[in-house]
PDB file of C-alpha atoms in Angstrom:
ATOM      1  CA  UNK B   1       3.749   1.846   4.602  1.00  0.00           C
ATOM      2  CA  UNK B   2       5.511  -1.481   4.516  1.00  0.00           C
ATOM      3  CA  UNK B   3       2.240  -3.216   4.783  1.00  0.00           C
ATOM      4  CA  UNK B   4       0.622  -1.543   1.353  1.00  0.00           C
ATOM      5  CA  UNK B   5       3.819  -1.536  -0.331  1.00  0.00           C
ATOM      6  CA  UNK B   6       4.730  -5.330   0.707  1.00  0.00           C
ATOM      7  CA  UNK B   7       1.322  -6.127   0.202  1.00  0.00           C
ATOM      8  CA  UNK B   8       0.913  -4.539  -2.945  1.00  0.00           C
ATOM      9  CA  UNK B   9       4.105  -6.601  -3.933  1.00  0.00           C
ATOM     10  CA  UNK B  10       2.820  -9.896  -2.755  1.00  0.00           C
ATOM     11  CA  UNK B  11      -1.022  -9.543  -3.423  1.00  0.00           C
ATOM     12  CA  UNK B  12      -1.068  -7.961  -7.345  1.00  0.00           C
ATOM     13  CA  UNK B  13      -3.216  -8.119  -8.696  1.00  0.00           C
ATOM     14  CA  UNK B  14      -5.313  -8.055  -5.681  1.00  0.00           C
ATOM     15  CA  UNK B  15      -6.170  -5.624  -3.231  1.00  0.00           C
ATOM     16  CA  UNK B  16      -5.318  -7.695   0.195  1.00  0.00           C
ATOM     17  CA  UNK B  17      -6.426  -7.087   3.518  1.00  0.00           C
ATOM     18  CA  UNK B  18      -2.701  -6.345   4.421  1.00  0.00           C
ATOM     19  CA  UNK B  19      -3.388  -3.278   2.266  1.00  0.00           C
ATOM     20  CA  UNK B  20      -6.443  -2.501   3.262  1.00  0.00           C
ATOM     21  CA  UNK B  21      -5.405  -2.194   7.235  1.00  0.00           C
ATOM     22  CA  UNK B  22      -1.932  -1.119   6.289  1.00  0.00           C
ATOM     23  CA  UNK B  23      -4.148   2.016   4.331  1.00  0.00           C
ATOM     24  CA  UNK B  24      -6.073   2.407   7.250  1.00  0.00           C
ATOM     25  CA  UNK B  25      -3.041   2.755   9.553  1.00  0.00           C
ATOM     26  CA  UNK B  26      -1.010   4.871   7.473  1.00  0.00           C
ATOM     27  CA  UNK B  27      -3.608   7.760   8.025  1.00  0.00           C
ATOM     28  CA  UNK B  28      -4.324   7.075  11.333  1.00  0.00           C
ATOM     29  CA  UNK B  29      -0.202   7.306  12.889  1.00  0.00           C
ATOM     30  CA  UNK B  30       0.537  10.028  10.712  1.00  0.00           C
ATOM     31  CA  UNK B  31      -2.570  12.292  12.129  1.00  0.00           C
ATOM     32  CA  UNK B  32      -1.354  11.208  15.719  1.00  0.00           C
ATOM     33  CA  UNK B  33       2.432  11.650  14.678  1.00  0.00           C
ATOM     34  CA  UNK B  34       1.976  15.745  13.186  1.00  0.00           C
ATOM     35  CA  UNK B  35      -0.548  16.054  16.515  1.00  0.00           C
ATOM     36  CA  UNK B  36       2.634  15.310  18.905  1.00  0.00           C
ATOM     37  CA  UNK B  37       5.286  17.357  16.740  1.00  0.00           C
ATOM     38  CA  UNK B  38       2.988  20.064  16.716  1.00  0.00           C
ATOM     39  CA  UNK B  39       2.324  19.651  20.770  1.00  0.00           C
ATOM     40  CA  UNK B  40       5.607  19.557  21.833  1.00  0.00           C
ATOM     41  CA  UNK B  41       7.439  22.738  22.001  1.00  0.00           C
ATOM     42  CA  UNK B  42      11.204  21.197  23.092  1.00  0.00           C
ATOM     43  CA  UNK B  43      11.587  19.745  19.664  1.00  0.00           C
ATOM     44  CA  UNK B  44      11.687  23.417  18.551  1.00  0.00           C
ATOM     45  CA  UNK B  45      10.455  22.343  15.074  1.00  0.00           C
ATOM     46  CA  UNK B  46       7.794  23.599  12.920  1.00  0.00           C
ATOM     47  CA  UNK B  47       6.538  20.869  10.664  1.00  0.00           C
ATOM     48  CA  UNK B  48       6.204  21.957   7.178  1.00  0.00           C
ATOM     49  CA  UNK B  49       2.155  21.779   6.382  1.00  0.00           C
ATOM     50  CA  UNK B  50       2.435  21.784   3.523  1.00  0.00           C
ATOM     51  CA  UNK B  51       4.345  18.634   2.577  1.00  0.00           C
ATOM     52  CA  UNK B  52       1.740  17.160   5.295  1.00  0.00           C
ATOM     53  CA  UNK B  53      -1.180  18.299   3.606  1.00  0.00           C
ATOM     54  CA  UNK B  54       0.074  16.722   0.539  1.00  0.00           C
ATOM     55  CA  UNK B  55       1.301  13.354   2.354  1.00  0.00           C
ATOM     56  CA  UNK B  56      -2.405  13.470   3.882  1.00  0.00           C
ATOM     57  CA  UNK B  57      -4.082  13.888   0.890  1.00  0.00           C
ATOM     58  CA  UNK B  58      -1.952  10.637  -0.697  1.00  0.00           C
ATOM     59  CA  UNK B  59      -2.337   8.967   2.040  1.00  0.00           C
ATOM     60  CA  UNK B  60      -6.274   9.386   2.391  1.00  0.00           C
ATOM     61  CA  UNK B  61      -6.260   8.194  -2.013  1.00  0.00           C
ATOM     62  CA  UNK B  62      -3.820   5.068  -0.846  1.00  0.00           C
ATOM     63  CA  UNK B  63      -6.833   4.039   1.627  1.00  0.00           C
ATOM     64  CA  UNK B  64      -9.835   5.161  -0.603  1.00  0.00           C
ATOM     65  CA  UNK B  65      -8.428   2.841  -3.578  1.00  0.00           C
ATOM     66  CA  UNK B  66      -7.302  -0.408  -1.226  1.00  0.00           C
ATOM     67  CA  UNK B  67     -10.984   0.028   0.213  1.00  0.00           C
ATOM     68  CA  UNK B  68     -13.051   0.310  -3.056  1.00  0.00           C
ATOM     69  CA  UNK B  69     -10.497  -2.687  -4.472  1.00  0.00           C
ATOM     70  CA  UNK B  70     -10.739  -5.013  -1.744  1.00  0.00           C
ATOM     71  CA  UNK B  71     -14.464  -4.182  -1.483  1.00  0.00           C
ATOM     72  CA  UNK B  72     -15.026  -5.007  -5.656  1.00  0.00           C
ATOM     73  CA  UNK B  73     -13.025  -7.785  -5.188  1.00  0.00           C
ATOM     74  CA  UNK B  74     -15.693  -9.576  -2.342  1.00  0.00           C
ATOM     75  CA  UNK B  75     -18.158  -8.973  -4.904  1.00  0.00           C
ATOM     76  CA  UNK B  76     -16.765 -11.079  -7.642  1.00  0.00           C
ATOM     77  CA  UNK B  77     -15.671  -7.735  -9.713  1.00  0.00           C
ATOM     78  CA  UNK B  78     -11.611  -7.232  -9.307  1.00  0.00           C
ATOM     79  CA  UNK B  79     -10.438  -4.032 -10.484  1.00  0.00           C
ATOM     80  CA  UNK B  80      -6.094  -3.963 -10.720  1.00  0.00           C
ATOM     81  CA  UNK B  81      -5.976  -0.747 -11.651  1.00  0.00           C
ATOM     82  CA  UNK B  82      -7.141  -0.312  -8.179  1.00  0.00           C
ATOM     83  CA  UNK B  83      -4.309  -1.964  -6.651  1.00  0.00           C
ATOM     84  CA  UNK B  84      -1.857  -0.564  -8.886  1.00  0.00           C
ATOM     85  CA  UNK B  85      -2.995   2.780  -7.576  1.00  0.00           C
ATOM     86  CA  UNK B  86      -2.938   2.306  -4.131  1.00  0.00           C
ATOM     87  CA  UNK B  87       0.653   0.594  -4.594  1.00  0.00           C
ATOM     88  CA  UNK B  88       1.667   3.400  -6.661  1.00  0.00           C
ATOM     89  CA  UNK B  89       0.328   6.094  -4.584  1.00  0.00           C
ATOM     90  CA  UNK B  90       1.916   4.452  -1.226  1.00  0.00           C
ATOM     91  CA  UNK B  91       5.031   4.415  -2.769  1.00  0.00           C
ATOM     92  CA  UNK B  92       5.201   8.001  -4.108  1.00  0.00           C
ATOM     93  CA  UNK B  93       4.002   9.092  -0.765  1.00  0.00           C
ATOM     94  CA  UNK B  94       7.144   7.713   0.603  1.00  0.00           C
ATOM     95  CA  UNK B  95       8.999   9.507  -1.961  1.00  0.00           C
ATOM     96  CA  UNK B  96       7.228  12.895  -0.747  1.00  0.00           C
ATOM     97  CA  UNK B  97       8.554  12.074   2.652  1.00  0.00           C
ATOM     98  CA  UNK B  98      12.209  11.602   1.776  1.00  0.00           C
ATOM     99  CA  UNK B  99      12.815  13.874  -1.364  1.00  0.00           C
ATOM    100  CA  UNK B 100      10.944  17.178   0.013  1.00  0.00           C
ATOM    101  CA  UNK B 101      13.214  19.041   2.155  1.00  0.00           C
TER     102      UNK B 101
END
């Protein structure tokens, strides 16, 4: 998260690569994160799917934008709104995390 956010701070009004793999990585620890709380019974937690499925979704838009920006960008055709998005999107997913009880 701190690599789209930070990146979308530092980079506007480009998508960097800091965003792109900081996108990528977002989706990929938070799939492995839900996999072990669901695994491991002595935590005697349920995780509330729902709030994942909605962080997932987010987080899947975060990547989808910083990908299609940085990719317009290498050919000479920057979109911000693209990077406004992602940034955006990172941020509220963060939001998600901390305000949904």
């Amino acid at each position: 998260m701190a690599a789209v956010v930070g990146g979308y701070v530092a980079g506007r009004p480009r998508v960097s690569e800091v965003m792109v793999w900081g996108a990528r990585l977002q989706v990929v620890t938070g799939l492995i994160l839900v996999g072990m709380a669901e695994s491991i019974d002595s935590l005697g937690k349920d995780p509330n799917m729902v709030k994942i499925g909605v962080k997932l979704v987010v987080a899947v838009a975060v990547a989808a934008f910083a990908e299609i920006g940085h990719a317009d960008e290498k050919r000479g055709k920057p979109v911000p709104w693209l990077t406004d998005a992602a940034g955006v999107l990172a941020i509220v997913n963060v939001l998600v995390a901390v305000l949904w009880t």
